[in-house]
Amino acid sequence: LYGLKQAPRCWNTEFHEFLSSMGFRQSNADPCVYLDERIIIAIYVDDLVILTHTDVEMISIKRSLEEKFKMKDLGAINFFLGVSVEKLDDGILLHQKSYIEEILAKYCMQGAKPVSTPRDMNVNLVKDDGSKAVDRSLYQSMVGALLYLSMATRPDISQAVGVVSRFSADPRETHLTAVKRIFCYLKGTIAMGLEYRCVEGCSLTCYSDADWAGDLDTRHSTSGYVFMFNGSVISWNSRLQRVTALSTAEAEYIALAESCKEVMWLKKLFNELNVKSPVRVMEDNQAAIAMVKNPVYHARSKHIDIRFHYIRDLCKEGHILIQYCPSSDNLADIMTKPVPRLQFERLRGKCDIVSQ
């Protein structure tokens, strides 16, 4: 792994060939996942997570790997790639308490006063606001630390981190203050993580939302989605749209199209895992739903890039079912804009982001 540039690739090829010889097949949806009838192996370079139905199967696969490779058995998973895995009575909790403590200490924020939300609703950030420039390396380092956290176990800070990351090229004092506020929020919610419970059935639901023209520099909108599987969040995203939407309905329509890309990837992965689940896509904008279902609205959408109309085909073919939900119940609301504290805490709780 360490030496020549091609060493990691050679290792991956060797490991792939060995697992293939044992009857495992590589997932088409995720090449880092290997499957057979009863065993799942997820790899990250040379770190493995093995899932089996019985202890006998676990012992057998470990013995086979040990005969081929020099490896260390760390037992039941409790820590992987900076994420702690804590067993509960009816499920597991994924959190990064140790990581948060580490970055708070690194950036001298241990004594920060906790706040209830990661963003201040009364502050709108722009690129050149007249405030003094700050150390770019420090700013980028702080944002980078938050990005990993927002992608791994803390969807509640994704929108705030996405906003401050836009100013990494030329950060100002106001931008640094916004970054420090996120650290203050983490200080008060350091023990929070994602809870996954053992429940019956298979239910996959996507919540999609958009904030029209929310970026004051480009007037681009922000897309956001949250995927819930059996009541627990498994995928989320908050991203600035690359095109300018001319209306709220258009911004929501584009956000729906982006969400449906993730829908199809998850369906592909779930099918390989023999998990069959219909996908409901929840949207809080009636006009956007009408644009998907009714071609009569051509006059309102004929200027929209054809790639966003992909969602219409998915709807016609029955891959997704788009339903209306009130804005107050749309979990993706916290992925697109800052919301009041009570609403933020309510939506955060519905995403199963809880304390230990």
CSV table of C-alpha atoms in Angstrom, one decimal:
chain,number,residue,atom,x,y,z
A,1,LEU,CA,0.0,0.0,0.0
A,2,TYR,CA,2.8,2.4,0.8
A,3,GLY,CA,5.6,2.9,-1.7
A,4,LEU,CA,5.0,3.0,-5.4
A,5,LYS,CA,2.1,5.0,-6.8
A,6,GLN,CA,0.4,1.9,-8.2
A,7,ALA,CA,0.6,-0.1,-5.0
A,8,PRO,CA,-2.9,0.7,-3.7
A,9,ARG,CA,-4.3,-0.3,-7.1
A,10,CYS,CA,-2.3,-3.6,-7.1
A,11,TRP,CA,-3.7,-4.3,-3.6
A,12,ASN,CA,-7.2,-3.6,-4.7
A,13,THR,CA,-6.8,-5.9,-7.7
A,14,GLU,CA,-5.4,-8.7,-5.5
A,15,PHE,CA,-8.1,-8.4,-2.9
A,16,HIS,CA,-10.8,-8.3,-5.6
A,17,GLU,CA,-9.5,-11.4,-7.3
A,18,PHE,CA,-9.4,-13.3,-3.9
A,19,LEU,CA,-13.0,-12.4,-3.0
A,20,SER,CA,-14.2,-13.3,-6.5
A,21,SER,CA,-12.5,-16.7,-6.2
A,22,MET,CA,-14.5,-17.2,-3.0
A,23,GLY,CA,-17.8,-16.6,-4.8
A,24,PHE,CA,-18.3,-13.0,-3.8
A,25,ARG,CA,-19.6,-10.5,-6.4
A,26,GLN,CA,-18.7,-6.8,-6.5
A,27,SER,CA,-21.7,-4.5,-6.2
A,28,ASN,CA,-22.5,-2.6,-9.4
A,29,ALA,CA,-23.9,0.3,-7.3
A,30,ASP,CA,-20.9,0.5,-5.0
A,31,PRO,CA,-17.6,-1.1,-6.0
A,32,CYS,CA,-16.4,-1.1,-2.3
A,33,VAL,CA,-19.2,-3.6,-1.4
A,34,TYR,CA,-18.9,-7.3,-2.0
A,35,LEU,CA,-21.8,-9.7,-1.6
A,36,ASP,CA,-22.7,-13.3,-1.5
A,37,GLU,CA,-25.9,-15.0,-0.4
A,38,ARG,CA,-25.5,-14.3,3.3
A,39,ILE,CA,-22.4,-12.2,3.8
A,40,ILE,CA,-21.6,-8.5,3.0
A,41,ILE,CA,-18.1,-7.1,3.1
A,42,ALA,CA,-17.5,-3.4,2.9
A,43,ILE,CA,-13.9,-2.2,2.3
A,44,TYR,CA,-12.1,1.1,2.6
A,45,VAL,CA,-8.6,0.6,1.2
A,46,ASP,CA,-7.4,-2.1,3.7
A,47,ASP,CA,-10.1,-1.7,6.4
A,48,LEU,CA,-13.0,-4.1,6.3
A,49,VAL,CA,-16.5,-4.3,7.8
A,50,ILE,CA,-18.0,-7.8,7.6
A,51,LEU,CA,-21.7,-8.5,8.1
A,52,THR,CA,-23.0,-12.0,8.5
A,53,HIS,CA,-26.2,-13.7,9.7
A,54,THR,CA,-24.5,-16.1,12.2
A,55,ASP,CA,-21.3,-16.3,14.3
A,56,VAL,CA,-20.3,-19.5,12.4
A,57,GLU,CA,-20.3,-17.5,9.1
A,58,MET,CA,-18.3,-14.7,10.6
A,59,ILE,CA,-15.6,-17.1,12.0
A,60,SER,CA,-15.4,-18.9,8.6
A,61,ILE,CA,-14.9,-15.8,6.5
A,62,LYS,CA,-12.3,-14.4,8.9
A,63,ARG,CA,-10.4,-17.7,8.8
A,64,SER,CA,-10.3,-17.6,5.0
A,65,LEU,CA,-9.1,-14.0,5.0
A,66,GLU,CA,-6.4,-14.7,7.6
A,67,GLU,CA,-5.0,-17.6,5.5
A,68,LYS,CA,-4.5,-15.3,2.6
A,69,PHE,CA,-3.6,-12.0,4.2
A,70,LYS,CA,-1.9,-10.7,7.3
A,71,MET,CA,-4.7,-9.1,9.2
A,72,LYS,CA,-5.8,-7.9,12.6
A,73,ASP,CA,-9.2,-8.9,14.0
A,74,LEU,CA,-10.6,-6.0,16.0
A,75,GLY,CA,-13.8,-7.9,17.0
A,76,ALA,CA,-17.2,-6.4,17.0
A,77,ILE,CA,-17.3,-3.0,15.3
A,78,ASN,CA,-17.1,0.0,17.6
A,79,PHE,CA,-15.0,2.5,15.7
A,80,PHE,CA,-14.5,2.9,11.9
A,81,LEU,CA,-13.0,5.8,9.9
A,82,GLY,CA,-13.5,8.2,12.8
A,83,VAL,CA,-17.1,7.1,13.5
A,84,SER,CA,-18.0,5.5,16.8
A,85,VAL,CA,-20.6,2.7,16.6
A,86,GLU,CA,-22.5,2.3,19.9
A,87,LYS,CA,-24.8,-0.6,20.4
A,88,LEU,CA,-28.3,0.1,21.8
A,89,ASP,CA,-31.0,-2.3,23.0
A,90,ASP,CA,-32.9,-2.1,19.7
A,91,GLY,CA,-30.3,-0.8,17.2
A,92,ILE,CA,-27.1,1.3,17.0
A,93,LEU,CA,-26.0,4.9,17.3
A,94,LEU,CA,-23.3,6.4,15.0
A,95,HIS,CA,-21.6,9.4,16.5
A,96,GLN,CA,-18.3,11.4,16.3
A,97,LYS,CA,-18.0,12.7,19.9
A,98,SER,CA,-14.3,12.1,20.0
A,99,TYR,CA,-13.7,13.8,16.7
A,100,ILE,CA,-15.7,16.8,17.7
A,101,GLU,CA,-13.7,17.1,21.0
A,102,GLU,CA,-10.5,16.9,18.9
A,103,ILE,CA,-11.4,19.7,16.5
A,104,LEU,CA,-12.8,21.9,19.3
A,105,ALA,CA,-9.4,21.6,21.0
A,106,LYS,CA,-7.5,22.0,17.8
A,107,TYR,CA,-9.1,25.4,17.1
A,108,CYS,CA,-9.3,26.5,20.7
A,109,MET,CA,-13.1,26.4,20.9
A,110,GLN,CA,-13.4,24.2,24.1
A,111,GLY,CA,-14.7,27.1,26.0
A,112,ALA,CA,-17.2,28.2,23.4
A,113,LYS,CA,-20.7,29.1,24.5
A,114,PRO,CA,-23.2,26.7,23.0
A,115,VAL,CA,-25.9,27.9,20.6
A,116,SER,CA,-29.1,26.2,19.6
A,117,THR,CA,-28.8,26.3,15.8
A,118,PRO,CA,-25.7,26.2,13.4
A,119,ARG,CA,-26.7,29.3,11.5
A,120,ASP,CA,-28.0,32.8,12.5
A,121,MET,CA,-31.2,33.5,10.7
A,122,ASN,CA,-30.5,37.3,10.8
A,123,VAL,CA,-27.1,37.1,9.0
A,124,ASN,CA,-26.8,36.8,5.2
A,125,LEU,CA,-23.3,36.1,4.1
A,126,VAL,CA,-21.8,37.6,0.9
A,127,LYS,CA,-18.3,37.4,-0.6
A,128,ASP,CA,-17.0,40.9,-0.2
A,129,ASP,CA,-18.9,42.5,2.7
A,130,GLY,CA,-16.2,45.0,3.6
A,131,SER,CA,-14.9,43.2,6.7
A,132,LYS,CA,-11.3,42.3,7.2
A,133,ALA,CA,-9.7,39.3,5.5
A,134,VAL,CA,-8.7,36.4,7.8
A,135,ASP,CA,-6.1,33.6,7.5
A,136,ARG,CA,-7.2,31.6,4.6
A,137,SER,CA,-5.3,28.4,5.6
A,138,LEU,CA,-6.9,28.4,9.0
A,139,TYR,CA,-10.3,29.1,7.6
A,140,GLN,CA,-10.0,26.2,5.0
A,141,SER,CA,-8.7,23.9,7.7
A,142,MET,CA,-11.7,24.6,10.0
A,143,VAL,CA,-14.2,24.2,7.1
A,144,GLY,CA,-12.6,21.0,6.0
A,145,ALA,CA,-12.9,19.6,9.5
A,146,LEU,CA,-16.6,20.4,9.5
A,147,LEU,CA,-17.2,19.0,6.0
A,148,TYR,CA,-16.1,15.5,7.1
A,149,LEU,CA,-18.4,15.7,10.1
A,150,SER,CA,-21.4,16.9,8.0
A,151,MET,CA,-20.9,14.1,5.5
A,152,ALA,CA,-20.5,11.3,8.1
A,153,THR,CA,-22.9,11.7,11.0
A,154,ARG,CA,-24.2,15.2,11.3
A,155,PRO,CA,-26.7,16.2,8.6
A,156,ASP,CA,-28.0,18.9,10.8
A,157,ILE,CA,-24.9,21.1,10.0
A,158,SER,CA,-24.8,20.3,6.3
A,159,GLN,CA,-26.5,23.5,5.1
A,160,ALA,CA,-24.5,25.8,7.3
A,161,VAL,CA,-21.2,24.1,6.3
A,162,GLY,CA,-22.2,24.3,2.7
A,163,VAL,CA,-22.7,28.0,2.9
A,164,VAL,CA,-19.4,28.9,4.7
A,165,SER,CA,-17.4,26.6,2.3
A,166,ARG,CA,-18.4,29.0,-0.6
A,167,PHE,CA,-16.0,31.6,0.9
A,168,SER,CA,-12.9,29.5,1.2
A,169,ALA,CA,-11.0,31.4,-1.5
A,170,ASP,CA,-11.2,34.8,0.2
A,171,PRO,CA,-12.6,34.5,3.8
A,172,ARG,CA,-13.6,37.5,5.8
A,173,GLU,CA,-14.2,38.1,9.5
A,174,THR,CA,-18.0,37.6,9.1
A,175,HIS,CA,-17.4,34.3,7.4
A,176,LEU,CA,-15.1,33.1,10.2
A,177,THR,CA,-17.7,34.2,12.7
A,178,ALA,CA,-20.2,32.0,10.9
A,179,VAL,CA,-17.8,29.0,11.1
A,180,LYS,CA,-17.2,29.6,14.8
A,181,ARG,CA,-20.9,29.6,15.3
A,182,ILE,CA,-21.1,26.0,13.9
A,183,PHE,CA,-18.4,25.0,16.4
A,184,CYS,CA,-20.4,26.6,19.2
A,185,TYR,CA,-23.5,24.6,18.0
A,186,LEU,CA,-21.4,21.4,18.1
A,187,LYS,CA,-20.2,22.2,21.6
A,188,GLY,CA,-23.8,22.1,22.8
A,189,THR,CA,-24.7,18.9,20.7
A,190,ILE,CA,-21.4,17.0,21.0
A,191,ALA,CA,-23.1,13.7,21.9
A,192,MET,CA,-25.6,13.7,19.1
A,193,GLY,CA,-25.5,11.1,16.3
A,194,LEU,CA,-27.6,9.0,14.0
A,195,GLU,CA,-29.8,6.4,15.5
A,196,TYR,CA,-30.8,3.2,13.6
A,197,ARG,CA,-33.5,1.0,15.1
A,198,CYS,CA,-34.5,-2.5,14.4
A,199,VAL,CA,-38.0,-2.3,12.9
A,200,GLU,CA,-40.2,-4.4,10.7
A,201,GLY,CA,-40.7,-3.8,7.0
A,202,CYS,CA,-38.8,-1.8,4.4
A,203,SER,CA,-39.8,1.8,3.8
A,204,LEU,CA,-37.7,4.3,1.8
A,205,THR,CA,-38.8,8.0,1.7
A,206,CYS,CA,-37.1,11.0,0.1
A,207,TYR,CA,-37.8,14.6,1.2
A,208,SER,CA,-36.8,17.2,-1.4
A,209,ASP,CA,-36.7,21.0,-1.0
A,210,ALA,CA,-35.1,24.1,-2.4
A,211,ASP,CA,-34.5,27.7,-1.3
A,212,TRP,CA,-35.1,29.9,-4.3
A,213,ALA,CA,-32.3,32.5,-5.1
A,214,GLY,CA,-30.9,32.1,-1.6
A,215,ASP,CA,-27.3,32.9,-2.5
A,216,LEU,CA,-27.0,36.7,-2.6
A,217,ASP,CA,-23.8,36.7,-4.8
A,218,THR,CA,-25.0,34.5,-7.7
A,219,ARG,CA,-28.8,34.4,-7.0
A,220,HIS,CA,-28.6,30.6,-7.4
A,221,SER,CA,-30.9,28.4,-5.4
A,222,THR,CA,-30.0,25.7,-2.9
A,223,SER,CA,-31.1,22.1,-3.3
A,224,GLY,CA,-31.5,19.7,-0.4
A,225,TYR,CA,-32.7,16.2,0.2
A,226,VAL,CA,-33.0,13.7,3.0
A,227,PHE,CA,-33.6,10.0,2.6
A,228,MET,CA,-35.2,8.0,5.4
A,229,PHE,CA,-35.1,4.2,5.6
A,230,ASN,CA,-37.5,2.8,8.2
A,231,GLY,CA,-37.6,6.1,10.0
A,232,SER,CA,-33.8,6.8,10.0
A,233,VAL,CA,-31.7,9.0,7.8
A,234,ILE,CA,-29.3,7.2,5.5
A,235,SER,CA,-28.5,9.9,2.9
A,236,TRP,CA,-28.6,13.6,2.7
A,237,ASN,CA,-27.2,16.6,0.7
A,238,SER,CA,-27.3,20.3,0.6
A,239,ARG,CA,-25.9,21.9,-2.6
A,240,LEU,CA,-26.0,25.2,-4.5
A,241,GLN,CA,-27.7,24.7,-7.9
A,242,ARG,CA,-25.5,25.3,-10.9
A,243,VAL,CA,-28.1,27.2,-12.9
A,244,THR,CA,-30.3,30.2,-12.2
A,245,ALA,CA,-33.9,29.3,-11.5
A,246,LEU,CA,-36.5,31.8,-12.6
A,247,SER,CA,-39.1,30.9,-10.0
A,248,THR,CA,-39.6,28.9,-6.8
A,249,ALA,CA,-41.4,26.1,-8.7
A,250,GLU,CA,-38.4,25.8,-11.1
A,251,ALA,CA,-35.9,25.7,-8.2
A,252,GLU,CA,-38.0,22.9,-6.6
A,253,TYR,CA,-38.3,21.1,-9.9
A,254,ILE,CA,-34.5,21.1,-10.3
A,255,ALA,CA,-34.1,19.9,-6.7
A,256,LEU,CA,-36.5,17.1,-7.4
A,257,ALA,CA,-34.4,16.0,-10.4
A,258,GLU,CA,-31.2,16.0,-8.3
A,259,SER,CA,-33.0,13.9,-5.6
A,260,CYS,CA,-34.1,11.4,-8.1
A,261,LYS,CA,-30.6,10.6,-9.1
A,262,GLU,CA,-29.9,9.5,-5.6
A,263,VAL,CA,-33.2,7.6,-5.6
A,264,MET,CA,-32.1,5.5,-8.6
A,265,TRP,CA,-28.7,4.8,-7.0
A,266,LEU,CA,-30.2,3.7,-3.7
A,267,LYS,CA,-32.8,1.5,-5.5
A,268,LYS,CA,-29.9,-0.2,-7.4
A,269,LEU,CA,-28.0,-0.8,-4.2
A,270,PHE,CA,-31.1,-2.1,-2.4
A,271,ASN,CA,-31.9,-4.5,-5.2
A,272,GLU,CA,-28.5,-6.0,-4.9
A,273,LEU,CA,-29.1,-6.4,-1.1
A,274,ASN,CA,-32.4,-8.1,-1.8
A,275,VAL,CA,-34.3,-5.2,-0.2
A,276,LYS,CA,-37.4,-4.3,-2.1
A,277,SER,CA,-39.0,-1.0,-1.2
A,278,PRO,CA,-41.2,1.5,-3.1
A,279,VAL,CA,-39.8,5.0,-3.0
A,280,ARG,CA,-42.0,8.0,-2.0
A,281,VAL,CA,-40.7,11.4,-2.8
A,282,MET,CA,-42.1,14.1,-0.6
A,283,GLU,CA,-42.3,17.6,-2.0
A,284,ASP,CA,-43.9,20.8,-0.5
A,285,ASN,CA,-44.4,22.7,-3.8
A,286,GLN,CA,-47.6,22.0,-5.7
A,287,ALA,CA,-46.5,23.8,-8.8
A,288,ALA,CA,-43.3,21.6,-9.1
A,289,ILE,CA,-45.4,18.5,-8.6
A,290,ALA,CA,-47.7,19.6,-11.4
A,291,MET,CA,-44.7,20.3,-13.7
A,292,VAL,CA,-43.6,16.7,-13.2
A,293,LYS,CA,-47.0,15.0,-13.7
A,294,ASN,CA,-48.7,17.3,-16.3
A,295,PRO,CA,-47.2,18.1,-19.7
A,296,VAL,CA,-49.7,20.9,-20.1
A,297,TYR,CA,-47.3,23.0,-18.0
A,298,HIS,CA,-44.9,23.0,-21.0
A,299,ALA,CA,-45.0,26.8,-21.2
A,300,ARG,CA,-43.6,27.1,-17.7
A,301,SER,CA,-40.8,24.5,-18.2
A,302,LYS,CA,-39.8,24.6,-21.9
A,303,HIS,CA,-36.7,26.7,-21.0
A,304,ILE,CA,-35.5,24.3,-18.3
A,305,ASP,CA,-32.5,22.1,-19.3
A,306,ILE,CA,-33.7,18.8,-20.7
A,307,ARG,CA,-31.6,16.8,-18.2
A,308,PHE,CA,-33.9,18.0,-15.4
A,309,HIS,CA,-36.9,16.4,-17.1
A,310,TYR,CA,-35.4,13.0,-16.3
A,311,ILE,CA,-37.7,13.0,-13.3
A,312,ARG,CA,-40.8,12.8,-15.6
A,313,ASP,CA,-39.7,9.5,-17.1
A,314,LEU,CA,-39.0,8.0,-13.6
A,315,CYS,CA,-42.5,9.1,-12.5
A,316,LYS,CA,-44.2,7.6,-15.6
A,317,GLU,CA,-42.3,4.3,-15.3
A,318,GLY,CA,-43.3,3.9,-11.7
A,319,HIS,CA,-39.8,4.1,-10.1
A,320,ILE,CA,-41.0,6.9,-7.8
A,321,LEU,CA,-44.2,8.2,-6.4
A,322,ILE,CA,-44.3,12.0,-5.8
A,323,GLN,CA,-46.5,13.1,-3.0
A,324,TYR,CA,-47.2,16.5,-1.4
A,325,CYS,CA,-46.2,17.3,2.2
A,326,PRO,CA,-46.5,20.6,4.1
A,327,SER,CA,-43.4,22.6,4.4
A,328,SER,CA,-43.5,22.3,8.2
A,329,ASP,CA,-43.1,18.5,7.8
A,330,ASN,CA,-40.5,18.5,5.0
A,331,LEU,CA,-37.3,17.2,6.6
A,332,ALA,CA,-35.2,18.7,3.8
A,333,ASP,CA,-36.1,22.2,5.0
A,334,ILE,CA,-33.1,22.2,7.2
A,335,MET,CA,-30.9,21.4,4.2
A,336,THR,CA,-31.7,24.5,2.3
A,337,LYS,CA,-31.9,27.4,4.7
A,338,PRO,CA,-31.7,28.5,8.3
A,339,VAL,CA,-35.0,27.9,10.2
A,340,PRO,CA,-36.3,29.0,13.6
A,341,ARG,CA,-35.0,27.0,16.6
A,342,LEU,CA,-38.1,25.2,17.5
A,343,GLN,CA,-38.7,24.1,13.9
A,344,PHE,CA,-35.0,23.1,13.5
A,345,GLU,CA,-35.1,21.0,16.7
A,346,ARG,CA,-38.4,19.3,15.6
A,347,LEU,CA,-37.1,18.4,12.1
A,348,ARG,CA,-33.7,17.3,13.6
A,349,GLY,CA,-35.5,14.9,15.9
A,350,LYS,CA,-37.6,13.5,13.1
A,351,CYS,CA,-34.3,12.7,11.3
A,352,ASP,CA,-33.4,10.5,14.3
A,353,ILE,CA,-30.4,12.7,15.2
A,354,VAL,CA,-30.4,12.1,18.9
A,355,SER,CA,-28.0,12.3,21.9
A,356,GLN,CA,-26.5,9.2,23.6
